mmCIF file of C-alpha atoms and ligand atoms in Angstrom:
data_model
loop_
_atom_site.group_PDB
_atom_site.id
_atom_site.type_symbol
_atom_site.label_atom_id
_atom_site.label_comp_id
_atom_site.label_asym_id
_atom_site.label_seq_id
_atom_site.Cartn_x
_atom_site.Cartn_y
_atom_site.Cartn_z
ATOM 1 C CA GLU A 6 102.826 134.865 86.668
ATOM 2 C CA LEU A 7 104.051 132.169 89.048
ATOM 3 C CA GLY A 8 102.876 129.498 86.579
ATOM 4 C CA GLY A 9 101.617 127.203 89.335
ATOM 5 C CA PHE A 10 104.778 127.448 91.456
ATOM 6 C CA PRO A 11 104.499 128.611 95.074
ATOM 7 C CA HIS A 12 107.520 130.921 94.765
ATOM 8 C CA PHE A 13 109.489 132.707 92.046
ATOM 9 C CA MET A 14 112.620 131.023 93.251
ATOM 10 C CA LEU A 15 111.258 127.533 92.566
ATOM 11 C CA LYS A 16 109.841 128.667 89.210
ATOM 12 C CA GLU A 17 113.209 130.068 88.239
ATOM 13 C CA ILE A 18 115.042 126.917 89.365
ATOM 14 C CA PHE A 19 112.743 124.911 87.079
ATOM 15 C CA GLU A 20 113.301 127.244 84.142
ATOM 16 C CA GLN A 21 116.974 126.278 83.970
ATOM 17 C CA PRO A 22 116.848 123.665 81.171
ATOM 18 C CA GLU A 23 115.499 126.486 79.024
ATOM 19 C CA THR A 24 117.681 129.325 80.325
ATOM 20 C CA VAL A 25 120.833 127.212 79.970
ATOM 21 C CA ARG A 26 119.788 126.580 76.346
ATOM 22 C CA ASN A 27 119.103 130.297 75.800
ATOM 23 C CA ALA A 28 122.561 131.235 77.070
ATOM 24 C CA MET A 29 124.166 129.261 74.230
ATOM 25 C CA ARG A 30 121.550 129.799 71.529
ATOM 26 C CA GLY A 31 123.117 131.065 68.314
ATOM 27 C CA ARG A 32 126.594 131.033 69.912
ATOM 28 C CA LEU A 33 127.831 127.558 68.985
ATOM 29 C CA ASP A 34 129.660 127.449 65.676
ATOM 30 C CA ARG A 35 130.222 123.841 64.566
ATOM 31 C CA ASP A 36 132.005 124.818 61.346
ATOM 32 C CA ALA A 37 134.765 126.546 63.253
ATOM 33 C CA ALA A 38 134.336 124.365 66.386
ATOM 34 C CA THR A 39 134.116 127.450 68.572
ATOM 35 C CA ALA A 40 131.738 129.792 70.352
ATOM 36 C CA LYS A 41 130.922 133.164 68.818
ATOM 37 C CA PHE A 42 129.524 136.346 70.309
ATOM 38 C CA GLY A 43 127.867 139.277 68.588
ATOM 39 C CA GLY A 44 128.907 142.025 70.977
ATOM 40 C CA LEU A 45 132.513 141.780 72.081
ATOM 41 C CA ASN A 46 133.411 144.680 69.757
ATOM 42 C CA LEU A 47 137.064 143.580 69.518
ATOM 43 C CA THR A 48 138.852 142.251 66.432
ATOM 44 C CA PRO A 49 140.221 138.678 66.443
ATOM 45 C CA GLN A 50 143.728 140.275 66.595
ATOM 46 C CA GLN A 51 142.792 142.246 69.691
ATOM 47 C CA LEU A 52 141.161 139.202 71.303
ATOM 48 C CA ARG A 53 144.171 137.017 70.557
ATOM 49 C CA SER A 54 146.562 139.490 72.097
ATOM 50 C CA ILE A 55 144.757 139.384 75.437
ATOM 51 C CA ASP A 56 147.217 137.815 77.871
ATOM 52 C CA ARG A 57 145.214 138.054 81.071
ATOM 53 C CA PHE A 58 141.608 138.197 82.203
ATOM 54 C CA VAL A 59 140.265 139.855 85.285
ATOM 55 C CA LEU A 60 136.790 138.620 86.215
ATOM 56 C CA THR A 61 135.036 140.829 88.700
ATOM 57 C CA ALA A 62 131.645 140.506 90.408
ATOM 58 C CA CYS A 63 129.850 140.274 93.742
ATOM 59 C CA GLY A 64 128.018 137.441 95.529
ATOM 60 C CA THR A 65 126.700 134.651 93.403
ATOM 61 C CA SER A 66 128.045 136.278 90.262
ATOM 62 C CA TRP A 67 131.508 136.161 91.861
ATOM 63 C CA HIS A 68 131.085 132.409 92.274
ATOM 64 C CA SER A 69 130.417 132.085 88.553
ATOM 65 C CA ALA A 70 133.672 134.010 87.978
ATOM 66 C CA LEU A 71 135.521 131.395 90.050
ATOM 67 C CA VAL A 72 133.993 128.654 87.860
ATOM 68 C CA GLY A 73 135.123 130.739 84.870
ATOM 69 C CA GLU A 74 138.681 130.896 86.208
ATOM 70 C CA TYR A 75 138.918 127.093 86.284
ATOM 71 C CA MET A 76 137.324 126.766 82.830
ATOM 72 C CA ILE A 77 139.324 129.463 81.059
ATOM 73 C CA GLU A 78 142.687 128.530 82.539
ATOM 74 C CA THR A 79 142.126 124.865 81.720
ATOM 75 C CA LEU A 80 140.680 125.212 78.209
ATOM 76 C CA ALA A 81 142.356 128.415 76.998
ATOM 77 C CA ARG A 82 145.562 128.445 79.143
ATOM 78 C CA VAL A 83 145.228 132.219 79.664
ATOM 79 C CA PRO A 84 145.806 133.446 83.230
ATOM 80 C CA VAL A 85 142.677 134.558 85.021
ATOM 81 C CA GLU A 86 142.309 136.601 88.150
ATOM 82 C CA VAL A 87 139.013 136.716 90.010
ATOM 83 C CA GLU A 88 138.458 139.718 92.195
ATOM 84 C CA TYR A 89 135.545 140.923 94.272
ATOM 85 C CA ALA A 90 134.425 144.142 92.624
ATOM 86 C CA SER A 91 134.508 145.993 95.949
ATOM 87 C CA GLU A 92 138.201 145.076 96.315
ATOM 88 C CA LEU A 93 139.271 145.559 92.686
ATOM 89 C CA ARG A 94 138.144 149.136 92.754
ATOM 90 C CA TYR A 95 140.543 150.176 95.510
ATOM 91 C CA ARG A 96 143.307 147.585 95.310
ATOM 92 C CA ASN A 97 145.008 148.972 92.219
ATOM 93 C CA PRO A 98 146.522 145.657 91.105
ATOM 94 C CA PRO A 99 149.439 145.687 88.637
ATOM 95 C CA LEU A 100 148.026 144.563 85.278
ATOM 96 C CA THR A 101 149.430 144.188 81.770
ATOM 97 C CA PRO A 102 148.125 146.642 79.127
ATOM 98 C CA THR A 103 146.462 143.710 77.375
ATOM 99 C CA THR A 104 144.351 142.655 80.321
ATOM 100 C CA LEU A 105 140.662 142.277 79.509
ATOM 101 C CA LEU A 106 138.030 142.891 82.206
ATOM 102 C CA PHE A 107 134.789 140.967 82.446
ATOM 103 C CA ALA A 108 132.247 142.374 84.864
ATOM 104 C CA ILE A 109 129.659 139.687 85.669
ATOM 105 C CA THR A 110 126.316 140.826 86.988
ATOM 106 C CA GLN A 111 122.728 139.650 86.799
ATOM 107 C CA SER A 112 121.171 143.057 87.406
ATOM 108 C CA GLY A 113 123.774 145.244 85.706
ATOM 109 C CA GLU A 114 123.232 147.756 88.505
ATOM 110 C CA THR A 115 125.447 146.534 91.370
ATOM 111 C CA ILE A 116 127.313 149.637 92.444
ATOM 112 C CA ASP A 117 130.597 147.929 93.393
ATOM 113 C CA THR A 118 130.727 146.127 90.065
ATOM 114 C CA LEU A 119 129.964 149.341 88.210
ATOM 115 C CA ALA A 120 132.671 151.233 90.083
ATOM 116 C CA ALA A 121 135.233 148.505 89.342
ATOM 117 C CA LEU A 122 134.301 148.618 85.642
ATOM 118 C CA ARG A 123 134.653 152.382 85.557
ATOM 119 C CA GLU A 124 138.064 152.197 87.256
ATOM 120 C CA MET A 125 139.360 149.612 84.773
ATOM 121 C CA LYS A 126 137.986 151.697 81.876
ATOM 122 C CA ARG A 127 139.671 154.767 83.258
ATOM 123 C CA LYS A 128 142.986 152.904 83.168
ATOM 124 C CA GLY A 129 142.434 152.079 79.519
ATOM 125 C CA HIS A 130 141.563 148.373 79.770
ATOM 126 C CA PRO A 131 138.876 147.029 77.439
ATOM 127 C CA THR A 132 135.817 146.104 79.523
ATOM 128 C CA MET A 133 133.057 143.556 78.875
ATOM 129 C CA ALA A 134 129.785 143.062 80.702
ATOM 130 C CA ILE A 135 128.253 139.652 81.216
ATOM 131 C CA CYS A 136 124.834 140.727 82.151
ATOM 132 C CA ASN A 137 121.218 139.579 82.310
ATOM 133 C CA VAL A 138 119.238 142.825 82.347
ATOM 134 C CA VAL A 139 119.238 144.347 78.868
ATOM 135 C CA GLY A 140 120.096 148.045 78.794
ATOM 136 C CA SER A 141 121.240 148.121 82.429
ATOM 137 C CA THR A 142 123.931 150.608 83.480
ATOM 138 C CA ILE A 143 126.812 148.130 83.361
ATOM 139 C CA ALA A 144 125.679 146.760 80.023
ATOM 140 C CA ARG A 145 125.600 150.302 78.622
ATOM 141 C CA GLU A 146 128.915 151.443 80.048
ATOM 142 C CA ALA A 147 131.016 148.425 79.077
ATOM 143 C CA ASP A 148 132.855 148.441 75.732
ATOM 144 C CA GLY A 149 131.170 145.209 74.776
ATOM 145 C CA GLY A 150 129.414 142.259 76.320
ATOM 146 C CA ILE A 151 127.416 139.103 76.389
ATOM 147 C CA TYR A 152 123.814 138.901 77.566
ATOM 148 C CA LEU A 153 122.605 135.910 79.516
ATOM 149 C CA HIS A 154 119.068 135.890 77.998
ATOM 150 C CA ALA A 155 117.768 134.199 81.176
ATOM 151 C CA GLY A 156 114.607 136.351 81.383
ATOM 152 C CA PRO A 157 113.641 138.352 84.459
ATOM 153 C CA GLU A 158 114.938 136.900 87.739
ATOM 154 C CA ILE A 159 112.476 137.950 90.463
ATOM 155 C CA GLY A 160 113.552 135.809 93.434
ATOM 156 C CA VAL A 161 116.236 137.651 95.377
ATOM 157 C CA ALA A 162 118.354 134.519 95.525
ATOM 158 C CA SER A 163 120.055 134.136 92.140
ATOM 159 C CA THR A 164 119.532 130.722 90.551
ATOM 160 C CA LYS A 165 118.987 130.689 86.805
ATOM 161 C CA ALA A 166 121.253 133.708 86.256
ATOM 162 C CA TYR A 167 124.073 131.812 87.991
ATOM 163 C CA THR A 168 123.876 128.748 85.760
ATOM 164 C CA SER A 169 123.630 130.993 82.684
ATOM 165 C CA GLN A 170 126.742 132.878 83.813
ATOM 166 C CA CYS A 171 128.558 129.552 84.126
ATOM 167 C CA VAL A 172 127.431 128.592 80.599
ATOM 168 C CA VAL A 173 128.779 131.890 79.249
ATOM 169 C CA MET A 174 132.076 131.191 81.057
ATOM 170 C CA ALA A 175 132.255 127.836 79.259
ATOM 171 C CA LEU A 176 131.590 129.549 75.928
ATOM 172 C CA LEU A 177 134.363 132.085 76.645
ATOM 173 C CA ALA A 178 136.759 129.280 77.567
ATOM 174 C CA LEU A 179 135.929 127.547 74.289
ATOM 175 C CA HIS A 180 136.246 130.765 72.293
ATOM 176 C CA PHE A 181 139.627 131.725 73.758
ATOM 177 C CA GLY A 182 140.786 128.086 73.706
ATOM 178 C CA ARG A 183 140.170 127.990 69.979
ATOM 179 C CA LEU A 184 142.035 131.262 69.501
ATOM 180 C CA HIS A 185 145.021 129.593 71.081
ATOM 181 C CA HIS A 186 145.916 125.923 71.183
ATOM 182 C CA LEU A 187 142.612 124.013 71.470
ATOM 183 C CA SER A 188 142.177 121.648 68.467
ATOM 184 C CA TYR A 189 139.216 121.468 66.148
ATOM 185 C CA GLU A 190 138.308 118.026 67.536
ATOM 186 C CA ALA A 191 138.523 119.240 71.119
ATOM 187 C CA GLY A 192 136.296 122.207 70.208
ATOM 188 C CA LEU A 193 133.711 119.912 68.700
ATOM 189 C CA ARG A 194 133.690 117.700 71.763
ATOM 190 C CA ILE A 195 133.026 120.727 73.953
ATOM 191 C CA ILE A 196 130.152 121.747 71.678
ATOM 192 C CA ASP A 197 128.677 118.228 71.972
ATOM 193 C CA ASP A 198 128.948 118.468 75.767
ATOM 194 C CA LEU A 199 127.285 121.897 75.805
ATOM 195 C CA GLU A 200 124.428 120.740 73.584
ATOM 196 C CA ARG A 201 123.663 117.852 75.942
ATOM 197 C CA LEU A 202 123.644 120.158 78.975
ATOM 198 C CA PRO A 203 119.999 121.343 78.963
ATOM 199 C CA SER A 204 118.696 117.752 79.136
ATOM 200 C CA LEU A 205 121.100 116.975 82.010
ATOM 201 C CA VAL A 206 119.870 120.019 83.914
ATOM 202 C CA GLU A 207 116.337 118.709 83.310
ATOM 203 C CA ARG A 208 117.351 115.367 84.805
ATOM 204 C CA ALA A 209 119.015 117.057 87.798
ATOM 205 C CA LEU A 210 115.636 118.682 88.547
ATOM 206 C CA THR A 211 114.185 115.222 89.236
ATOM 207 C CA THR A 212 116.090 115.346 92.557
ATOM 208 C CA ASN A 213 113.450 117.766 93.805
ATOM 209 C CA ALA A 214 111.411 115.235 95.835
ATOM 210 C CA GLU A 215 114.576 113.799 97.352
ATOM 211 C CA CYS A 216 115.823 117.322 98.168
ATOM 212 C CA ARG A 217 112.547 117.988 99.987
ATOM 213 C CA ARG A 218 112.885 114.739 101.990
ATOM 214 C CA ILE A 219 116.497 115.520 102.944
ATOM 215 C CA ALA A 220 115.530 119.091 103.829
ATOM 216 C CA GLY A 221 112.926 117.656 106.240
ATOM 217 C CA LYS A 222 115.643 115.637 107.951
ATOM 218 C CA TYR A 223 118.040 118.550 108.474
ATOM 219 C CA ALA A 224 115.873 121.689 108.513
ATOM 220 C CA GLY A 225 116.440 122.094 112.281
ATOM 221 C CA CYS A 226 120.247 122.229 112.010
ATOM 222 C CA GLU A 227 121.893 125.623 112.556
ATOM 223 C CA ASN A 228 125.232 124.978 110.816
ATOM 224 C CA PHE A 229 126.116 123.386 107.503
ATOM 225 C CA LEU A 230 129.393 122.805 105.692
ATOM 226 C CA TYR A 231 129.554 122.622 101.901
ATOM 227 C CA LEU A 232 132.606 120.923 100.470
ATOM 228 C CA GLY A 233 133.830 120.315 96.930
ATOM 229 C CA ARG A 234 137.051 120.411 94.971
ATOM 230 C CA MET A 235 138.296 121.804 91.660
ATOM 231 C CA TYR A 236 135.338 122.901 89.532
ATOM 232 C CA ASN A 237 133.031 122.201 92.437
ATOM 233 C CA PHE A 238 134.826 124.301 94.995
ATOM 234 C CA PRO A 239 132.814 127.337 93.738
ATOM 235 C CA THR A 240 129.731 125.094 93.766
ATOM 236 C CA ALA A 241 130.309 124.572 97.463
ATOM 237 C CA LEU A 242 130.551 128.339 98.033
ATOM 238 C CA GLU A 243 127.385 128.892 96.049
ATOM 239 C CA GLY A 244 125.454 126.116 97.850
ATOM 240 C CA ALA A 245 126.389 127.643 101.204
ATOM 241 C CA LEU A 246 125.430 131.175 100.094
ATOM 242 C CA LYS A 247 122.012 129.972 98.828
ATOM 243 C CA LEU A 248 121.289 128.321 102.170
ATOM 244 C CA LYS A 249 122.366 131.228 104.362
ATOM 245 C CA GLU A 250 120.645 133.949 102.414
ATOM 246 C CA ILE A 251 117.181 132.383 102.257
ATOM 247 C CA SER A 252 117.051 130.199 105.378
ATOM 248 C CA TYR A 253 119.267 132.282 107.761
ATOM 249 C CA VAL A 254 121.150 129.087 108.608
ATOM 250 C CA HIS A 255 124.895 129.439 109.024
ATOM 251 C CA ALA A 256 126.704 127.657 106.205
ATOM 252 C CA GLU A 257 130.275 127.724 104.995
ATOM 253 C CA GLY A 258 131.722 126.536 101.710
ATOM 254 C CA TYR A 259 135.278 125.236 101.514
ATOM 255 C CA PRO A 260 137.516 123.311 99.183
ATOM 256 C CA ALA A 261 137.015 119.822 100.646
ATOM 257 C CA ALA A 262 140.642 119.310 101.634
ATOM 258 C CA GLU A 263 140.782 122.623 103.527
ATOM 259 C CA MET A 264 138.368 121.406 106.203
ATOM 260 C CA LYS A 265 141.315 119.678 107.928
ATOM 261 C CA HIS A 266 142.777 123.086 108.533
ATOM 262 C CA GLY A 267 140.073 124.410 110.798
ATOM 263 C CA PRO A 268 136.455 123.875 109.840
ATOM 264 C CA ILE A 269 136.524 120.193 110.820
ATOM 265 C CA ALA A 270 136.413 121.426 114.418
ATOM 266 C CA LEU A 271 132.792 122.388 113.742
ATOM 267 C CA VAL A 272 131.768 118.827 112.819
ATOM 268 C CA ASP A 273 129.325 117.124 115.137
ATOM 269 C CA GLU A 274 126.090 115.141 114.781
ATOM 270 C CA ASN A 275 124.076 118.329 114.253
ATOM 271 C CA THR A 276 126.336 119.805 111.546
ATOM 272 C CA PRO A 277 125.673 118.239 108.175
ATOM 273 C CA SER A 278 128.309 118.403 105.447
ATOM 274 C CA VAL A 279 127.103 118.659 101.901
ATOM 275 C CA PHE A 280 129.695 117.139 99.595
ATOM 276 C CA ILE A 281 129.785 117.605 95.840
ATOM 277 C CA VAL A 282 131.552 114.497 94.557
ATOM 278 C CA PRO A 283 131.185 113.787 90.862
ATOM 279 C CA ARG A 284 133.495 111.197 89.269
ATOM 280 C CA CYS A 285 136.513 113.277 88.389
ATOM 281 C CA GLY A 286 140.274 113.352 88.793
ATOM 282 C CA VAL A 287 140.095 114.011 92.525
ATOM 283 C CA TYR A 288 137.185 111.639 93.259
ATOM 284 C CA ASP A 289 139.208 109.354 95.588
ATOM 285 C CA LYS A 290 140.517 112.337 97.483
ATOM 286 C CA VAL A 291 137.028 113.676 98.108
ATOM 287 C CA VAL A 292 135.862 110.228 99.228
ATOM 288 C CA ALA A 293 138.700 110.294 101.756
ATOM 289 C CA ASN A 294 137.449 113.700 102.955
ATOM 290 C CA VAL A 295 133.928 112.217 103.323
ATOM 291 C CA GLU A 296 135.389 109.401 105.465
ATOM 292 C CA GLU A 297 137.090 111.940 107.707
ATOM 293 C CA ILE A 298 133.754 113.672 108.386
ATOM 294 C CA LYS A 299 131.977 110.355 108.972
ATOM 295 C CA ALA A 300 134.683 109.287 111.424
ATOM 296 C CA ARG A 301 133.842 112.393 113.502
ATOM 297 C CA GLY A 302 130.139 111.656 113.585
ATOM 298 C CA GLY A 303 129.041 114.316 111.087
ATOM 299 C CA PRO A 304 126.067 113.579 108.830
ATOM 300 C CA VAL A 305 126.986 113.630 105.109
ATOM 301 C CA ILE A 306 124.748 114.569 102.218
ATOM 302 C CA ALA A 307 126.549 113.677 99.011
ATOM 303 C CA VAL A 308 125.795 114.970 95.532
ATOM 304 C CA VAL A 309 127.068 112.148 93.342
ATOM 305 C CA GLU A 310 126.900 110.907 89.782
ATOM 306 C CA GLU A 311 124.057 108.570 88.952
ATOM 307 C CA GLY A 312 124.870 104.990 89.901
ATOM 308 C CA ASP A 313 127.707 105.849 92.344
ATOM 309 C CA ARG A 314 127.366 102.903 94.785
ATOM 310 C CA ASP A 315 130.533 103.676 96.800
ATOM 311 C CA LEU A 316 129.224 106.929 98.160
ATOM 312 C CA ALA A 317 125.691 105.599 98.538
ATOM 313 C CA GLU A 318 127.141 103.318 101.198
ATOM 314 C CA LEU A 319 129.289 105.925 102.890
ATOM 315 C CA ALA A 320 126.983 108.942 102.955
ATOM 316 C CA ASP A 321 123.816 109.357 105.020
ATOM 317 C CA ASP A 322 121.900 110.778 102.062
ATOM 318 C CA VAL A 323 122.717 110.988 98.361
ATOM 319 C CA LEU A 324 121.455 113.171 95.542
ATOM 320 C CA GLU A 325 122.202 111.704 92.130
ATOM 321 C CA ILE A 326 122.933 113.929 89.177
ATOM 322 C CA PRO A 327 123.832 112.932 85.615
ATOM 323 C CA ALA A 328 127.446 112.744 84.533
ATOM 324 C CA THR A 329 128.927 115.378 82.236
ATOM 325 C CA ALA A 330 132.337 116.785 81.316
ATOM 326 C CA ASP A 331 134.325 117.977 84.351
ATOM 327 C CA PHE A 332 134.049 121.641 83.451
ATOM 328 C CA LEU A 333 130.242 121.510 83.142
ATOM 329 C CA GLN A 334 129.645 119.717 86.428
ATOM 330 C CA PRO A 335 129.188 122.889 88.447
ATOM 331 C CA ILE A 336 126.146 123.764 86.310
ATOM 332 C CA VAL A 337 124.448 120.439 86.895
ATOM 333 C CA ALA A 338 125.529 120.203 90.543
ATOM 334 C CA ALA A 339 124.127 123.652 91.372
ATOM 335 C CA ILE A 340 120.564 122.396 90.814
ATOM 336 C CA PRO A 341 120.152 120.063 93.853
ATOM 337 C CA LEU A 342 121.885 122.640 96.083
ATOM 338 C CA GLN A 343 119.423 125.333 95.015
ATOM 339 C CA LEU A 344 116.529 122.927 95.699
ATOM 340 C CA LEU A 345 117.934 121.872 99.057
ATOM 341 C CA ALA A 346 118.296 125.485 100.185
ATOM 342 C CA TYR A 347 114.794 126.261 98.893
ATOM 343 C CA HIS A 348 113.088 123.417 100.802
ATOM 344 C CA ILE A 349 115.004 124.116 104.025
ATOM 345 C CA ALA A 350 113.950 127.765 103.849
ATOM 346 C CA VAL A 351 110.311 126.850 103.197
ATOM 347 C CA LEU A 352 110.299 124.374 106.066
ATOM 348 C CA ARG A 353 111.758 127.036 108.386
ATOM 349 C CA GLY A 354 108.956 129.388 107.386
ATOM 350 C CA CYS A 355 111.196 131.942 105.680
ATOM 351 C CA ASP A 356 110.144 134.409 103.024
ATOM 352 C CA VAL A 357 112.020 132.662 100.210
ATOM 353 C CA ASP A 358 111.597 135.240 97.475
ATOM 354 C CA LYS A 359 112.286 138.260 99.717
ATOM 355 C CA PRO A 360 114.778 137.276 102.400
ATOM 356 C CA ARG A 361 115.325 139.749 105.236
ATOM 357 C CA ASN A 362 118.021 142.384 104.856
ATOM 358 C CA LEU A 363 118.638 141.632 101.164
ATOM 359 C CA ALA A 364 117.790 143.507 97.969
ATOM 360 C CA LYS A 365 117.757 142.211 94.425
ATOM 361 C CA SER A 366 120.297 144.740 93.306
ATOM 362 C CA VAL A 367 122.711 146.378 95.676
ATOM 363 C CA THR A 368 123.108 149.981 94.658
ATOM 364 C CA VAL A 369 124.945 151.203 97.746
ATOM 365 C CA GLU A 370 128.637 150.687 98.383
HETATM 366 C C1 F6R B 13 122.867 135.827 95.758
HETATM 367 C C2 F6R B 13 122.625 137.168 95.267
HETATM 368 C C3 F6R B 13 123.679 138.204 95.418
HETATM 369 C C4 F6R B 13 124.010 138.774 94.038
HETATM 370 C C5 F6R B 13 125.002 139.931 94.145
HETATM 371 C C6 F6R B 13 125.419 140.426 92.766
HETATM 372 O O1 F6R B 13 121.829 134.957 95.464
HETATM 373 O O2 F6R B 13 121.598 137.380 94.732
HETATM 374 O O3 F6R B 13 124.833 137.674 96.044
HETATM 375 O O4 F6R B 13 124.554 137.723 93.276
HETATM 376 O O5 F6R B 13 124.400 140.993 94.842
HETATM 377 O O6 F6R B 13 124.318 140.840 92.017
HETATM 378 P P1 F6R B 13 124.416 141.087 90.464
HETATM 379 O O7 F6R B 13 124.711 139.791 89.805
HETATM 380 O O8 F6R B 13 123.071 141.648 90.066
HETATM 381 O O9 F6R B 13 125.544 142.070 90.231
#
């Protein structure tokens, strides 16, 4: 059942070209230049009247919600709030009556996420589940939802479910964008970008050997920083979480510019910084952040777009990923970070698929 892979986690990382495709299968509508879903159970009038989204989740799924916030606010111009499920449940935030809740969960059994969903339902908000496990509690209790169709995820560290969640976020951004101001042409361009995505994920997987080499160089380090901006700020958080949960190495993710406000004090020759720096609007700013780390003697591993010579000169190690639209970069950029965490954990002799103290679904508060 491991199909020749030494661990489920690695198998699941390599399934991503297929799982990313499955997350969008049957959901791209070229005629209307939009994304469509079978199970939202709301009329177009109801969907159009939504004036606010709350995205709630835990852990890695919460990171996909952050990616969703950037996507939906940019493409659909509808305000989005992202809230840890454990906080949403008790915080009692003021919300408009036309706020729609999305609960994002791989397992569909996370107790905090379930409790947040129940609380929002109790208050009369429509609730949607974005879920991988078919027939799970959250999928059953929500008013409607979208399945990830990623297949069983066995490794405790979430990999393929995360990228599928991000794809579903992009589909939602397209859908709600097209309900509001997004043009037909813009919708078609997004569909083109989405259709190219599985092959780009495939190409990102070719970084595997390089990830293993870089892991060998830094596997003895006890602290890592992960830094990215905009769409790749959540990528930085997710990269750091992957590393800490499976290798027990301390890692922190930050928006790259925030490091000046504290974390830069951690930088020394034994604290690598992993930068996610695709060519985007803030490219020059991130390069400046890389220079600040280098000036303080910190090793830099940079995830860059293929052919980026500038960073190849500046960084100690580079991982090249294919270019894509800004809003899809987090999906491609997640791949080398998953692989890096995997190889560091293997080299440190950790039980990659069953890390200590963690369970695949967290059913206690
Ligand atoms: C990280 C991880 C956890 C889960 C979190 C939510 O790799 O596995 O952080 O993402 O416990 O789980 P689900 O998505 O099942 O609600």
